[in-house]
CSV table of N, CA and C in Angstrom, one decimal:
chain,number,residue,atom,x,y,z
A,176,UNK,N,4.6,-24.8,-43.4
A,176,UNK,CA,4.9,-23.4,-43.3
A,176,UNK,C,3.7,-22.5,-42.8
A,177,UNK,N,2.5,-23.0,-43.3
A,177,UNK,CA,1.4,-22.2,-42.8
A,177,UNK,C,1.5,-21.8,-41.2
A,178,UNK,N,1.3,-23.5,-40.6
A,178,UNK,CA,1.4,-23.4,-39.7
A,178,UNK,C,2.4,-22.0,-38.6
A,179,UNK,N,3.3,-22.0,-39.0
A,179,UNK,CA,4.4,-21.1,-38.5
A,179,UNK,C,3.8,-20.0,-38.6
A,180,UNK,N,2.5,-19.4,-39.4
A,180,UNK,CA,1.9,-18.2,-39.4
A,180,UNK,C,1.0,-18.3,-38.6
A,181,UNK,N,0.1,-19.5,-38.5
A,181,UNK,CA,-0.8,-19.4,-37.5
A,181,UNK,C,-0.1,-19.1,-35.6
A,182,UNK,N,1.0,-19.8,-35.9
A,182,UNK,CA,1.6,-19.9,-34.5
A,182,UNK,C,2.1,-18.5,-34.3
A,183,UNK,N,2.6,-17.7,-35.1
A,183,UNK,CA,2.7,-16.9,-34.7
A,183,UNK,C,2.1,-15.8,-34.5
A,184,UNK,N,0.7,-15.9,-35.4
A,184,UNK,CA,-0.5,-14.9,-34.9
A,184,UNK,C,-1.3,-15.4,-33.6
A,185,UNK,N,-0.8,-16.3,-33.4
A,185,UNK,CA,-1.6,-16.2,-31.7
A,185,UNK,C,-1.0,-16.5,-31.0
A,186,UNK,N,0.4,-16.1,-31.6
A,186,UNK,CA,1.5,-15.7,-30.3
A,186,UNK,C,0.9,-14.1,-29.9
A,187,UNK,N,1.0,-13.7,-31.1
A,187,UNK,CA,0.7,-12.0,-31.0
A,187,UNK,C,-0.7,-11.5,-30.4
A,188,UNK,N,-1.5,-12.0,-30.6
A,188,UNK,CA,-2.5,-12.6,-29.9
A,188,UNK,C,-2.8,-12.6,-28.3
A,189,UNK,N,-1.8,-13.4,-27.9
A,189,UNK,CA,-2.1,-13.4,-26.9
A,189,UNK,C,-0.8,-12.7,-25.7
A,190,UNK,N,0.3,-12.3,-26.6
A,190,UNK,CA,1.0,-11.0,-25.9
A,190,UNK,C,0.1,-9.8,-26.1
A,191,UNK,N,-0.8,-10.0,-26.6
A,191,UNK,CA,-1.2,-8.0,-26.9
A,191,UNK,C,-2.5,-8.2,-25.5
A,192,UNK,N,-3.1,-9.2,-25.5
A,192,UNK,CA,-3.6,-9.9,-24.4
A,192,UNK,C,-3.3,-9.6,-22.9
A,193,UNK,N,-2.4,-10.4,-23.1
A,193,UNK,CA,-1.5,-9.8,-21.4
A,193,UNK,C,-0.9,-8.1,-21.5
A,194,UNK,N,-0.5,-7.7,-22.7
A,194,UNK,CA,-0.1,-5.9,-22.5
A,194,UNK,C,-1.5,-5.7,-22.1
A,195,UNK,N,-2.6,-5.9,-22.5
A,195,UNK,CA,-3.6,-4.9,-21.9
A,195,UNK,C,-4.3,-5.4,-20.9
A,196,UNK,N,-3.8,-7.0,-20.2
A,196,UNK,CA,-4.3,-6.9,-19.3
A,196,UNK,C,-3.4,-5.9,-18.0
A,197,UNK,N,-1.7,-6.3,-18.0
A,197,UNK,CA,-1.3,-5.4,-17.3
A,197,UNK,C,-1.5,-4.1,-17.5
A,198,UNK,N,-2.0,-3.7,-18.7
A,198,UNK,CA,-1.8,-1.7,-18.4
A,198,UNK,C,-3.1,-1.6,-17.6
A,199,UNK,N,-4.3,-2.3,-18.2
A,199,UNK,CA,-5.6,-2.0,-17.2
A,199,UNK,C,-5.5,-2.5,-15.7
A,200,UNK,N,-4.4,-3.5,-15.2
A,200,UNK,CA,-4.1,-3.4,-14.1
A,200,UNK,C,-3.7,-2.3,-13.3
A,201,UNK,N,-2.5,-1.6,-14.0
A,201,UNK,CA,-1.9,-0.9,-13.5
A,201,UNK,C,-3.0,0.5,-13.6
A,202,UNK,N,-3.7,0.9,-14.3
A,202,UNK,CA,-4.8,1.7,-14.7
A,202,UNK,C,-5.6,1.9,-13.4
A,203,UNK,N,-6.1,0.6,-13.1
A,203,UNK,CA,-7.2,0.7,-12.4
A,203,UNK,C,-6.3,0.9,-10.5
A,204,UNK,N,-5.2,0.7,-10.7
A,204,UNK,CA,-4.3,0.5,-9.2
A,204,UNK,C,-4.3,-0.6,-9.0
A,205,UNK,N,-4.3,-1.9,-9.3
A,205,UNK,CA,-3.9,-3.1,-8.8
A,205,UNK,C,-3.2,-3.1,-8.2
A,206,UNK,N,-1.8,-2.6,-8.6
A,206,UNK,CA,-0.6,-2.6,-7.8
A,206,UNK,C,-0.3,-2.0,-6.5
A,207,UNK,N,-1.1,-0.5,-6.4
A,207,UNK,CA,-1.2,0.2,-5.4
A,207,UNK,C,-0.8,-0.3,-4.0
A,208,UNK,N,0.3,0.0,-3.2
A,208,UNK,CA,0.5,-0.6,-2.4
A,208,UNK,C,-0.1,0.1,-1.4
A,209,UNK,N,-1.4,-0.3,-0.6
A,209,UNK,CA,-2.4,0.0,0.5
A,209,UNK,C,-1.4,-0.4,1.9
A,210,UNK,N,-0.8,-1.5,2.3
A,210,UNK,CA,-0.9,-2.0,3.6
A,210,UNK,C,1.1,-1.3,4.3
A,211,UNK,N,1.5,-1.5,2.8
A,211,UNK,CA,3.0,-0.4,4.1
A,211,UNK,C,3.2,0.6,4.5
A,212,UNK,N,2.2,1.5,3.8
A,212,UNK,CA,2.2,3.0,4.9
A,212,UNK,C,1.8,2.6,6.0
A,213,UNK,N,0.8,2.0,6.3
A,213,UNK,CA,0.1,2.0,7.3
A,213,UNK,C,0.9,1.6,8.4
A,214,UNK,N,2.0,0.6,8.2
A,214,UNK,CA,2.8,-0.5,9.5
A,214,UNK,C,4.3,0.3,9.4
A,215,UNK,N,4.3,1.5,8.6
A,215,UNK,CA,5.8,2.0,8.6
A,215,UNK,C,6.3,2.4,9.7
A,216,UNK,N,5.3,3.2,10.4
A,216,UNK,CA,5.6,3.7,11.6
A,216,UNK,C,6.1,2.6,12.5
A,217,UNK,N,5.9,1.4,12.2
A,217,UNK,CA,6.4,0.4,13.7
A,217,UNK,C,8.1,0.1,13.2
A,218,UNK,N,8.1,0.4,12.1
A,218,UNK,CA,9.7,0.2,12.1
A,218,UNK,C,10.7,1.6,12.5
A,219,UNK,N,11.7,1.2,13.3
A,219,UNK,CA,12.5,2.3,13.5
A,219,UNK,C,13.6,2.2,12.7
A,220,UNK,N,13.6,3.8,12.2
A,220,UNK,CA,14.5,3.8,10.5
A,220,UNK,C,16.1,4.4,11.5
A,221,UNK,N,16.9,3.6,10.5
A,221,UNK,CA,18.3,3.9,11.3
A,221,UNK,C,18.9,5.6,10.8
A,222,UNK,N,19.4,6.5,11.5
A,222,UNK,CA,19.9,7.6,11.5
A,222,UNK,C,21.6,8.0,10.7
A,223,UNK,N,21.6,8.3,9.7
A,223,UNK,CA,23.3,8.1,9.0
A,223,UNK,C,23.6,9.0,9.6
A,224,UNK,N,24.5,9.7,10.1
A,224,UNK,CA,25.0,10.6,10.7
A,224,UNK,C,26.4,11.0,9.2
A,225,UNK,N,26.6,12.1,8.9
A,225,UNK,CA,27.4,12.4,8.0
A,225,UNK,C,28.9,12.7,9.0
A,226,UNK,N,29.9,12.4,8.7
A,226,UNK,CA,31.4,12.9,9.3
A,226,UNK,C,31.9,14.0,8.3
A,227,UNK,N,32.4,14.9,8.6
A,227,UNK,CA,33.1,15.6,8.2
A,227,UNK,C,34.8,15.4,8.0
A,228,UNK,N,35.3,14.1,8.2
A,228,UNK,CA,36.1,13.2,8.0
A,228,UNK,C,36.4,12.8,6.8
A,229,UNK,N,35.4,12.5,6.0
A,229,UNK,CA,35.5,11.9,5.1
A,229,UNK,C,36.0,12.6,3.4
């Protein structure tokens, strides 16, 4: 039975681990996406045209 306490303190352990590695990811901009503004311009975006039909 102990065991099941150990195991679950460094379950907790090492979820609280990864939460703070992701927030300081996201903190610092890891995620920041740098490279699709820059190539957006080469795509041509399609035009919806609205009907008054509908």
């Amino acid at each position: 039975m102990s065991v099941l306490f150990i195991l679950i303190a460094v379950s907790l352990v090492v979820a609280i681990g990864f939460l703070m590695a992701f927030l300081w990811a996201t903190k610092t901009g890891q995620f920041d996406d740098d490279y699709t503004p820059a190539i957006r311009i080469l795509f041509e975006e399609e035009k919806h045209e609205k009907s008054g039909t509908e």
